[in-house]
Short mmCIF file of C-alpha atoms in Angstrom, two decimals:
data_model
loop_
_atom_site.label_atom_id
_atom_site.label_comp_id
_atom_site.label_asym_id
_atom_site.label_seq_id
_atom_site.Cartn_x
_atom_site.Cartn_y
_atom_site.Cartn_z
CA MET V 865 71.40 123.63 -87.00
CA LYS V 866 69.38 124.81 -83.97
CA ILE V 867 71.75 125.99 -81.22
CA LEU V 868 70.60 127.16 -77.74
CA LEU V 869 73.48 128.95 -76.09
CA ALA V 870 73.28 129.31 -72.30
CA ALA V 871 75.66 131.53 -70.32
CA SER V 872 75.75 133.65 -67.17
CA GLU V 873 76.94 136.72 -69.03
CA ALA V 874 77.35 138.12 -72.53
CA VAL V 875 78.14 141.49 -74.07
CA PRO V 876 76.43 143.84 -74.60
CA PHE V 877 73.90 142.80 -71.92
CA CYS V 878 76.04 142.02 -68.82
CA LYS V 879 79.73 141.52 -68.21
CA THR V 880 82.37 140.87 -65.55
CA GLY V 881 85.15 139.55 -67.77
CA GLY V 882 86.26 137.82 -70.94
CA LEU V 883 83.49 135.21 -70.78
CA ALA V 884 81.00 137.87 -71.76
CA ASP V 885 83.10 139.04 -74.72
CA VAL V 886 83.50 135.50 -75.99
CA VAL V 887 79.85 134.54 -75.72
CA GLY V 888 78.67 137.77 -77.34
CA ALA V 889 81.10 137.36 -80.28
CA LEU V 890 80.42 133.70 -80.72
CA VAL V 891 76.63 134.05 -80.92
CA GLN V 892 77.04 136.65 -83.66
CA ASP V 893 79.48 134.51 -85.58
CA LEU V 894 77.21 131.50 -85.47
CA LYS V 895 74.38 133.65 -86.78
CA ASN V 896 76.68 134.84 -89.56
CA LYS V 897 77.23 131.17 -90.41
CA LYS V 898 73.44 130.92 -90.86
CA GLN V 899 72.83 128.85 -87.76
CA ASP V 900 69.55 129.17 -85.89
CA VAL V 901 71.13 130.36 -82.70
CA ARG V 902 69.43 131.73 -79.57
CA LEU V 903 70.88 133.09 -76.32
CA VAL V 904 69.64 132.68 -72.81
CA LEU V 905 70.93 134.81 -69.87
CA PRO V 906 69.82 135.67 -66.36
CA LYS V 907 68.09 139.05 -66.10
CA TYR V 908 70.41 140.90 -63.80
CA ARG V 909 69.74 144.38 -62.47
CA VAL V 910 72.46 145.75 -64.81
CA VAL V 911 70.57 144.65 -67.98
CA ASP V 912 69.06 147.69 -69.64
CA THR V 913 65.77 146.34 -71.05
CA ASP V 914 64.87 149.61 -72.79
CA ALA V 915 68.21 149.80 -74.66
CA PHE V 916 67.72 146.41 -76.20
CA GLY V 917 63.97 146.55 -76.63
CA LEU V 918 63.33 143.60 -74.30
CA LYS V 919 59.74 142.79 -73.50
CA PRO V 920 58.20 140.24 -71.08
CA LEU V 921 56.61 137.19 -72.57
CA SER V 922 53.06 136.31 -71.70
CA PHE V 923 53.89 133.09 -69.81
CA ALA V 924 55.70 132.21 -66.60
CA LEU V 925 57.77 129.16 -65.71
CA THR V 926 57.21 127.32 -62.44
CA LEU V 927 60.41 125.49 -61.47
CA PRO V 928 61.30 123.16 -58.60
CA LEU V 929 63.94 124.29 -56.19
CA GLY V 930 64.48 121.92 -53.34
CA ASP V 931 61.19 121.37 -51.49
CA SER V 932 59.48 124.39 -53.00
CA PHE V 933 58.76 126.01 -56.31
CA GLU V 934 59.79 129.26 -57.83
CA THR V 935 57.99 131.15 -60.56
CA VAL V 936 60.06 133.10 -63.05
CA THR V 937 59.15 135.19 -66.08
CA VAL V 938 61.04 135.60 -69.32
CA TRP V 939 61.94 138.67 -71.34
CA GLU V 940 62.62 138.44 -75.05
CA GLY V 941 64.31 140.67 -77.57
CA LYS V 942 66.21 140.57 -80.89
CA TRP V 943 69.81 141.57 -81.02
CA GLY V 944 72.32 142.12 -83.84
CA ARG V 945 71.17 140.39 -86.96
CA GLY V 946 67.91 139.26 -85.50
CA ILE V 947 69.32 136.92 -82.78
CA PRO V 948 66.60 135.95 -80.29
CA VAL V 949 67.72 136.70 -76.72
CA TYR V 950 65.85 135.45 -73.61
CA LEU V 951 66.42 136.67 -70.11
CA ILE V 952 65.27 134.66 -67.06
CA ASP V 953 63.68 137.11 -64.69
CA ALA V 954 63.79 136.01 -61.03
CA PRO V 955 64.19 139.21 -59.03
CA LYS V 956 64.75 137.35 -55.69
CA TYR V 957 67.87 135.79 -57.22
CA PHE V 958 69.18 138.10 -59.97
CA ASP V 959 68.06 141.70 -59.13
CA ARG V 960 71.28 142.51 -57.23
CA GLU V 961 74.20 144.93 -57.38
CA GLY V 962 76.61 142.46 -58.92
CA LEU V 963 76.42 139.34 -61.07
CA TYR V 964 78.12 136.89 -58.72
CA GLN V 965 79.21 138.97 -55.77
CA ASP V 966 78.43 142.16 -53.90
CA ASN V 967 80.31 145.45 -54.09
CA HIS V 968 82.68 144.27 -51.36
CA GLY V 969 83.78 141.30 -53.41
CA ALA V 970 81.95 138.64 -51.40
CA GLY V 971 80.27 135.91 -53.46
CA TYR V 972 76.59 135.50 -52.89
CA THR V 973 75.88 132.69 -50.46
CA ASP V 974 73.00 131.34 -52.51
CA ASN V 975 74.93 131.16 -55.87
CA ASP V 976 74.08 127.47 -55.95
CA ASP V 977 70.32 128.16 -55.78
CA ARG V 978 70.62 130.92 -58.34
CA TYR V 979 72.24 128.79 -61.01
CA VAL V 980 70.23 125.69 -60.24
CA LEU V 981 67.17 127.78 -61.00
CA PHE V 982 68.72 129.28 -64.15
CA SER V 983 69.76 125.85 -65.50
CA ARG V 984 66.27 124.44 -64.98
CA ALA V 985 64.75 127.58 -66.61
CA VAL V 986 66.89 127.16 -69.73
CA LEU V 987 65.42 123.74 -70.40
CA GLU V 988 61.90 124.66 -69.52
CA LEU V 989 62.12 127.78 -71.65
CA ALA V 990 63.10 125.75 -74.70
CA LYS V 991 59.95 123.66 -74.27
CA ALA V 992 57.74 126.74 -73.63
CA ILE V 993 58.83 128.44 -76.88
CA ASP V 994 58.89 125.14 -78.78
CA PHE V 995 62.59 125.50 -79.74
CA ARG V 996 64.00 121.99 -79.88
CA PRO V 997 67.79 122.48 -80.06
CA ASP V 998 70.18 120.14 -81.82
CA ILE V 999 72.85 121.45 -79.45
CA ILE V 1000 72.70 123.26 -76.10
CA HIS V 1001 76.05 125.01 -75.73
CA CYS V 1002 76.78 125.67 -72.02
CA HIS V 1003 79.53 127.96 -70.69
CA ASP V 1004 81.40 127.58 -67.35
CA TRP V 1005 80.18 126.26 -64.04
CA GLN V 1006 76.99 128.36 -63.92
CA THR V 1007 75.52 126.19 -66.69
CA GLY V 1008 77.23 122.89 -65.72
CA LEU V 1009 74.00 121.35 -64.46
CA ILE V 1010 72.27 121.62 -67.84
CA PRO V 1011 74.13 118.62 -69.36
CA ALA V 1012 73.55 116.76 -66.08
CA TYR V 1013 69.86 117.40 -66.28
CA LEU V 1014 69.72 116.24 -69.90
CA SER V 1015 71.34 112.92 -68.90
CA THR V 1016 69.29 112.33 -65.73
CA ILE V 1017 66.05 114.06 -64.88
CA TYR V 1018 65.21 114.96 -68.60
CA LYS V 1019 66.66 111.71 -69.96
CA TYR V 1020 63.30 110.37 -70.98
CA ASP V 1021 61.72 113.69 -71.94
CA GLY V 1022 60.82 113.21 -75.59
CA PHE V 1023 61.31 116.87 -76.30
CA PHE V 1024 65.11 116.62 -75.86
CA ILE V 1025 65.68 113.29 -77.60
CA PRO V 1026 67.53 114.95 -80.59
CA THR V 1027 69.47 117.33 -78.27
CA SER V 1028 73.23 117.00 -77.62
CA SER V 1029 75.25 119.17 -75.20
CA VAL V 1030 78.60 120.94 -75.49
CA PHE V 1031 80.19 122.28 -72.29
CA SER V 1032 82.92 124.92 -72.61
CA VAL V 1033 85.40 125.54 -69.80
CA HIS V 1034 86.63 129.18 -69.87
CA ASN V 1035 88.48 129.11 -66.55
CA ILE V 1036 88.86 125.78 -64.70
CA ALA V 1037 89.89 127.65 -61.47
CA CYS V 1038 86.23 128.68 -61.04
CA GLN V 1039 84.27 125.49 -60.47
CA GLY V 1040 81.04 126.29 -58.52
CA ILE V 1041 81.69 124.03 -55.50
CA PHE V 1042 78.84 123.88 -52.97
CA PRO V 1043 77.72 121.79 -49.97
CA LYS V 1044 76.36 118.34 -50.76
CA ASN V 1045 72.87 119.31 -49.75
CA THR V 1046 72.77 121.29 -53.01
CA LEU V 1047 72.32 117.88 -54.62
CA PHE V 1048 68.72 117.81 -53.34
CA THR V 1049 68.06 121.53 -54.08
CA ALA V 1050 68.93 120.72 -57.67
CA GLY V 1051 66.61 117.68 -57.76
CA PHE V 1052 69.22 114.97 -57.95
CA SER V 1053 69.46 111.85 -55.73
CA TRP V 1054 72.10 110.10 -53.69
CA ALA V 1055 72.65 107.81 -56.70
CA ASP V 1056 74.20 110.81 -58.53
CA PHE V 1057 76.48 111.69 -55.61
CA THR V 1058 79.38 109.49 -56.61
CA SER V 1059 82.97 110.18 -57.59
CA ASP V 1060 82.31 109.51 -61.24
CA ARG V 1061 79.29 111.86 -61.32
CA LEU V 1062 78.62 114.93 -59.09
CA GLU V 1063 80.62 114.32 -55.93
CA PHE V 1064 83.83 116.22 -55.43
CA PHE V 1065 85.60 115.72 -52.04
CA ASP V 1066 82.22 115.37 -50.34
CA GLN V 1067 80.84 118.45 -51.99
CA MET V 1068 78.89 119.17 -55.19
CA ASN V 1069 80.83 120.57 -58.13
CA PHE V 1070 78.90 122.27 -60.97
CA LEU V 1071 81.88 122.44 -63.38
CA LYS V 1072 82.49 118.71 -62.84
CA ALA V 1073 78.83 118.07 -63.72
CA GLY V 1074 79.25 119.80 -67.02
CA ILE V 1075 82.43 117.87 -67.84
CA VAL V 1076 81.00 114.44 -66.83
CA PHE V 1077 77.61 114.65 -68.50
CA SER V 1078 78.11 116.71 -71.64
CA HIS V 1079 78.45 114.97 -74.99
CA MET V 1080 81.52 117.12 -75.95
CA VAL V 1081 83.81 119.26 -73.77
CA SER V 1082 85.83 122.21 -75.05
CA THR V 1083 88.13 124.75 -73.63
CA VAL V 1084 89.43 128.02 -75.04
CA SER V 1085 92.88 127.19 -76.41
CA PRO V 1086 94.84 124.08 -77.47
CA SER V 1087 97.68 124.74 -74.98
CA TYR V 1088 95.28 125.26 -72.08
CA ALA V 1089 93.59 121.94 -72.99
CA ASP V 1090 96.98 120.24 -72.71
CA GLU V 1091 97.82 122.04 -69.44
CA VAL V 1092 94.56 121.20 -67.59
CA LYS V 1093 94.80 117.51 -68.59
CA SER V 1094 98.43 117.00 -67.62
CA ASP V 1095 99.10 119.20 -64.64
CA ARG V 1096 97.32 119.31 -61.26
CA GLU V 1097 98.31 122.97 -60.74
CA PHE V 1098 96.48 123.88 -63.96
CA GLY V 1099 93.75 121.20 -63.77
CA ARG V 1100 92.60 122.04 -60.22
CA GLY V 1101 91.48 118.50 -59.54
CA MET V 1102 89.88 117.99 -62.96
CA GLU V 1103 92.95 116.70 -64.71
CA GLY V 1104 92.18 113.00 -64.28
CA LEU V 1105 88.56 113.46 -65.45
CA LEU V 1106 89.65 115.41 -68.49
CA ARG V 1107 92.21 112.74 -69.39
CA SER V 1108 89.42 110.21 -69.25
CA ARG V 1109 87.50 112.30 -71.76
CA ALA V 1110 90.49 112.99 -73.98
CA HIS V 1111 88.74 111.55 -77.06
CA ASP V 1112 86.03 114.21 -76.92
CA PHE V 1113 87.79 117.12 -75.18
CA PHE V 1114 88.99 119.89 -77.54
CA GLY V 1115 90.99 123.11 -77.18
CA ILE V 1116 89.57 125.67 -79.57
CA LEU V 1117 91.03 129.15 -79.63
CA ASN V 1118 88.62 131.99 -78.92
CA GLY V 1119 88.01 134.57 -81.57
CA LEU V 1120 87.46 138.31 -81.56
CA ASP V 1121 84.51 140.38 -82.62
CA ILE V 1122 86.53 141.98 -85.34
CA LYS V 1123 83.88 144.55 -86.20
CA TYR V 1124 83.93 145.86 -82.62
CA TRP V 1125 87.71 145.55 -82.13
CA ASN V 1126 88.77 147.40 -85.25
CA PRO V 1127 91.15 150.44 -85.05
CA ALA V 1128 89.95 151.59 -88.51
CA THR V 1129 86.42 152.20 -87.23
CA ASP V 1130 86.71 152.36 -83.40
CA PRO V 1131 84.72 155.40 -82.11
CA TYR V 1132 86.51 155.41 -78.73
CA ILE V 1133 90.03 156.16 -79.99
CA HIS V 1134 91.43 159.59 -80.82
CA LYS V 1135 92.43 158.83 -84.37
CA GLN V 1136 91.37 155.82 -86.35
CA PHE V 1137 94.16 153.93 -88.13
CA SER V 1138 95.04 150.82 -90.07
CA LEU V 1139 97.98 149.15 -91.75
CA LYS V 1140 97.65 151.65 -94.63
CA ASN V 1141 97.54 154.61 -92.24
CA LEU V 1142 99.81 153.57 -89.44
CA ALA V 1143 101.18 157.09 -88.84
CA ALA V 1144 97.86 158.04 -87.29
CA ARG V 1145 98.54 155.64 -84.41
CA ALA V 1146 101.24 158.05 -83.04
CA ARG V 1147 98.45 160.57 -82.43
CA CYS V 1148 96.61 157.97 -80.36
CA LYS V 1149 99.70 157.58 -78.17
CA SER V 1150 100.13 161.34 -77.61
CA HIS V 1151 96.44 161.73 -76.87
CA LEU V 1152 96.59 158.87 -74.31
CA GLN V 1153 99.61 160.43 -72.68
CA LYS V 1154 97.93 163.81 -72.34
CA ALA V 1155 94.60 162.31 -71.20
CA CYS V 1156 96.42 160.42 -68.46
CA GLY V 1157 98.54 163.32 -67.28
CA LEU V 1158 101.80 162.08 -68.82
CA PRO V 1159 104.26 164.16 -70.86
CA PRO V 1160 103.59 163.48 -74.55
CA GLU V 1161 107.11 162.12 -75.25
CA SER V 1162 107.09 160.16 -78.46
CA LYS V 1163 110.40 158.35 -77.86
CA SER V 1164 109.55 157.08 -74.35
CA PRO V 1165 108.22 153.50 -74.50
CA LEU V 1166 104.60 153.64 -73.32
CA LEU V 1167 103.62 150.44 -71.46
CA GLY V 1168 99.95 149.58 -71.18
CA MET V 1169 97.87 147.08 -69.21
CA VAL V 1170 94.13 146.40 -69.06
CA SER V 1171 93.32 143.69 -66.56
CA ARG V 1172 91.42 142.27 -63.70
CA LEU V 1173 93.59 142.92 -60.59
CA ASP V 1174 93.86 139.26 -59.68
CA PRO V 1175 96.80 137.03 -58.72
CA GLN V 1176 96.07 134.95 -61.86
CA LYS V 1177 97.01 137.93 -64.01
CA GLY V 1178 100.54 138.20 -62.61
CA ILE V 1179 99.91 141.55 -60.94
CA ASP V 1180 102.54 140.79 -58.34
CA ILE V 1181 105.15 140.40 -61.15
CA ILE V 1182 104.21 143.83 -62.51
CA LEU V 1183 104.43 145.44 -59.09
CA HIS V 1184 107.84 143.79 -58.55
CA VAL V 1185 109.42 144.91 -61.84
CA ILE V 1186 107.71 148.09 -63.01
CA GLU V 1187 109.87 150.58 -61.18
CA LYS V 1188 113.01 149.36 -62.92
CA PHE V 1189 111.48 150.39 -66.32
CA ILE V 1190 110.01 153.66 -65.04
CA VAL V 1191 113.43 154.68 -63.68
CA GLY V 1192 114.84 153.62 -67.04
CA GLY V 1193 112.65 156.10 -68.95
CA CYS V 1194 109.39 154.23 -69.67
CA GLN V 1195 105.94 155.47 -69.04
CA ALA V 1196 103.01 153.24 -68.04
CA VAL V 1197 99.19 153.38 -68.16
CA PHE V 1198 97.24 150.86 -66.07
CA LEU V 1199 93.47 150.22 -66.03
CA GLY V 1200 92.12 147.55 -63.68
CA HIS V 1201 89.56 146.52 -61.12
CA GLY V 1202 89.57 143.87 -58.43
CA ASN V 1203 91.88 143.13 -55.47
CA HIS V 1204 91.87 146.15 -53.13
CA GLU V 1205 95.49 145.61 -52.13
CA TYR V 1206 96.57 145.77 -55.73
CA VAL V 1207 94.53 148.93 -56.24
CA SER V 1208 96.28 150.53 -53.26
CA ALA V 1209 99.67 149.47 -54.61
CA PHE V 1210 99.05 151.01 -58.00
CA LYS V 1211 97.76 154.20 -56.45
CA ALA V 1212 100.95 154.42 -54.41
CA LEU V 1213 103.09 153.99 -57.54
CA GLN V 1214 101.10 156.62 -59.38
CA LYS V 1215 101.66 159.02 -56.47
CA LYS V 1216 105.40 158.26 -56.46
CA TYR V 1217 105.79 158.62 -60.23
CA MET V 1218 102.99 160.99 -61.07
CA HIS V 1219 104.53 162.11 -64.36
CA GLN V 1220 105.34 158.57 -65.54
CA ILE V 1221 102.56 156.29 -64.24
CA SER V 1222 98.81 156.58 -64.64
CA PHE V 1223 96.39 154.20 -62.90
CA SER V 1224 92.63 154.16 -63.22
CA ALA V 1225 90.61 151.86 -61.03
CA GLY V 1226 87.34 150.30 -62.25
CA PHE V 1227 85.91 149.47 -65.58
CA ASN V 1228 86.24 152.10 -68.34
CA GLU V 1229 85.53 150.87 -71.90
CA PRO V 1230 86.71 154.02 -73.77
CA LEU V 1231 89.93 154.18 -71.85
CA ALA V 1232 90.59 150.45 -72.46
CA HIS V 1233 90.30 151.00 -76.20
CA GLN V 1234 92.60 154.11 -75.98
CA ILE V 1235 95.26 152.05 -74.17
CA TYR V 1236 95.20 149.32 -76.81
CA ALA V 1237 95.48 152.03 -79.47
CA GLY V 1238 98.14 154.13 -77.82
CA ALA V 1239 100.46 151.82 -75.88
CA ASP V 1240 103.66 150.72 -77.52
CA ILE V 1241 104.04 147.58 -75.36
CA PHE V 1242 101.20 145.63 -73.80
CA LEU V 1243 101.91 143.81 -70.44
CA MET V 1244 100.36 140.42 -69.75
CA PRO V 1245 102.42 138.35 -67.28
CA SER V 1246 99.65 135.83 -66.43
CA LYS V 1247 100.28 132.88 -64.07
CA PHE V 1248 97.83 130.97 -66.18
CA GLU V 1249 95.67 132.12 -69.08
CA PRO V 1250 93.05 129.80 -70.58
CA CYS V 1251 92.90 131.91 -73.74
CA GLY V 1252 93.22 135.61 -73.18
CA LEU V 1253 91.58 138.17 -75.39
CA SER V 1254 93.63 141.17 -74.30
CA GLN V 1255 96.79 140.09 -76.09
CA MET V 1256 94.79 139.53 -79.28
CA ILE V 1257 93.12 142.91 -79.02
CA ALA V 1258 96.49 144.57 -78.30
CA MET V 1259 98.02 143.06 -81.40
CA ARG V 1260 95.02 144.00 -83.52
CA TYR V 1261 95.67 147.67 -82.39
CA GLY V 1262 99.46 147.51 -82.88
CA ALA V 1263 100.51 147.28 -79.20
CA VAL V 1264 103.19 144.64 -79.00
CA PRO V 1265 102.56 142.10 -76.23
CA VAL V 1266 105.02 140.86 -73.61
CA VAL V 1267 103.58 137.67 -72.19
CA THR V 1268 104.32 134.51 -70.22
CA PRO V 1269 104.37 131.04 -71.86
CA VAL V 1270 100.99 129.73 -70.71
CA GLY V 1271 97.71 128.71 -72.26
CA GLY V 1272 96.35 130.92 -75.01
CA LEU V 1273 99.25 133.30 -74.77
CA LYS V 1274 101.51 130.54 -76.00
CA ASP V 1275 99.09 129.82 -78.83
CA THR V 1276 98.69 133.39 -80.08
CA VAL V 1277 102.00 135.23 -79.44
CA LEU V 1278 104.75 133.82 -81.68
CA PRO V 1279 108.04 134.86 -80.01
CA PHE V 1280 110.02 137.61 -81.66
CA THR V 1281 113.50 136.69 -82.92
CA SER V 1282 116.06 139.20 -84.11
CA SER V 1283 117.56 136.67 -86.60
CA LYS V 1284 114.44 136.21 -88.64
CA PRO V 1285 111.57 138.52 -89.64
CA ILE V 1286 109.01 136.59 -87.65
CA GLY V 1287 107.32 136.86 -84.29
CA LEU V 1288 104.47 138.88 -82.80
CA GLY V 1289 105.69 139.67 -79.34
CA PHE V 1290 108.04 138.83 -76.50
CA VAL V 1291 107.55 135.67 -74.49
CA SER V 1292 109.32 135.02 -71.18
CA ARG V 1293 110.93 131.57 -70.74
CA GLU V 1294 109.26 131.00 -67.37
CA VAL V 1295 106.47 132.42 -65.28
CA ASN V 1296 108.35 134.53 -62.78
CA ALA V 1297 109.60 138.08 -62.38
CA THR V 1298 113.20 137.44 -63.37
CA SER V 1299 112.26 135.85 -66.67
CA TYR V 1300 109.60 138.45 -67.38
CA VAL V 1301 112.06 141.26 -66.81
CA ARG V 1302 114.38 139.79 -69.50
CA ALA V 1303 111.45 139.62 -71.99
CA LEU V 1304 110.41 143.16 -71.23
CA ASP V 1305 114.00 144.33 -71.38
CA GLU V 1306 114.30 142.92 -74.89
CA ALA V 1307 111.07 144.58 -75.98
CA VAL V 1308 112.18 147.96 -74.65
CA HIS V 1309 115.60 147.57 -76.27
CA VAL V 1310 114.19 146.78 -79.73
CA TYR V 1311 111.72 149.68 -79.44
CA THR V 1312 114.38 152.24 -78.43
CA THR V 1313 117.23 151.11 -80.69
CA ASP V 1314 115.69 149.62 -83.86
CA PRO V 1315 112.59 151.57 -84.99
CA VAL V 1316 112.57 149.86 -88.40
CA THR V 1317 112.33 146.33 -86.83
CA TRP V 1318 109.73 147.63 -84.37
CA LYS V 1319 107.54 149.00 -87.13
CA ARG V 1320 107.68 145.68 -88.95
CA LEU V 1321 106.75 143.90 -85.70
CA MET V 1322 103.76 146.23 -85.27
CA LYS V 1323 102.63 145.54 -88.84
CA ARG V 1324 102.74 141.82 -88.26
CA CYS V 1325 100.60 142.28 -85.17
CA LEU V 1326 98.12 144.45 -87.00
CA SER V 1327 97.81 141.77 -89.69
CA CYS V 1328 96.40 139.19 -87.22
CA PRO V 1329 92.61 139.40 -87.18
CA PHE V 1330 92.00 136.47 -84.79
CA GLN V 1331 88.65 135.70 -86.40
CA TRP V 1332 86.33 133.01 -85.12
CA ALA V 1333 86.67 131.12 -88.41
#
């Protein structure tokens, strides 16, 4: 099967969050399944062309954008097991300090123009390299116009007659909503600006375009698919549309790149370990404690968190409850980037409990791996979580998760029960601080009073590969 995968980010080329991890891993797994898969991304400033052997192709693409035309070039390289990767080079639009926003957290005001251009480029690139895809797999709002183009402007283009589209929603809260004039910038007409097509409260919605026009729609876990169809709080205005597409809307759990996330081979952690060599994990904990300026106390429960500092991730819950556990003898290591108020709050906590709390602001890949490998308990009190990769990674590294009962967390973390030897973590009954405290209390109690049960729990976590298959 010929698959053209279009996304706004993918590891190892460019990343702001879990979308990049998922796309990078999925492309490799499709290649492993012997599919003819190719990846298209924007060429952002952060992309290291030398590191990946990327070279400019000899042709340029001239693309309509409103009343004018833009010329873009394309860089090509091979990645992994010979996967062709194409990067759309439009310096005016993509040569910037951040992918979607500046260093102050402000979204670029021309994000509509940027991803209109990228979507058009994906289709014209396929024609230019004579790659006629059976499927174009589009990810999140930045590529939502591609299925719309295939069903409208390119409907009678013979090149795409055999092509179907799949649109994957990774986070329905991010929709790409822009003024209705974007309709004309993108090349559509007033006939497309209706409630059953591109119009969304008198604006244009790129995510809606992908859902309406794609042949199949997916999202990243079965429970999240149920949530966004049935509840306005989760569906963010898309719940009715998704219910109308229920017959071809699927929740499919994300997988991990199990070669990359493997404690037996991970170069970032202090001591590699596995189920057969679990004792080595204790050395990862003591190394993490020392590296973060915490006393290397083996009996103190070490709490860990690697997260965007965003209200979605339940950061307010952590800030509300963490002192109770620190005063009770726990230690905590936090790594995160995002909301400046949250950063300040964590820094204040670190200053107050300098021998029990460590906080690192920003993105630090080695430290993230060390937290997964060294923490006893992994914190993830999300308000909503389409899938979540962090809880899967934590379990793969033996850090027992304490989560809320939402989305992919509900699908991946089987609740611990003391009466039966089952369960992978601790799940709060509700999404609030009171319920989360009870779940975390139970985790700390089992860790401190029943080491045999805790070790069995860790082993069950380590036995979960979360493969794409």
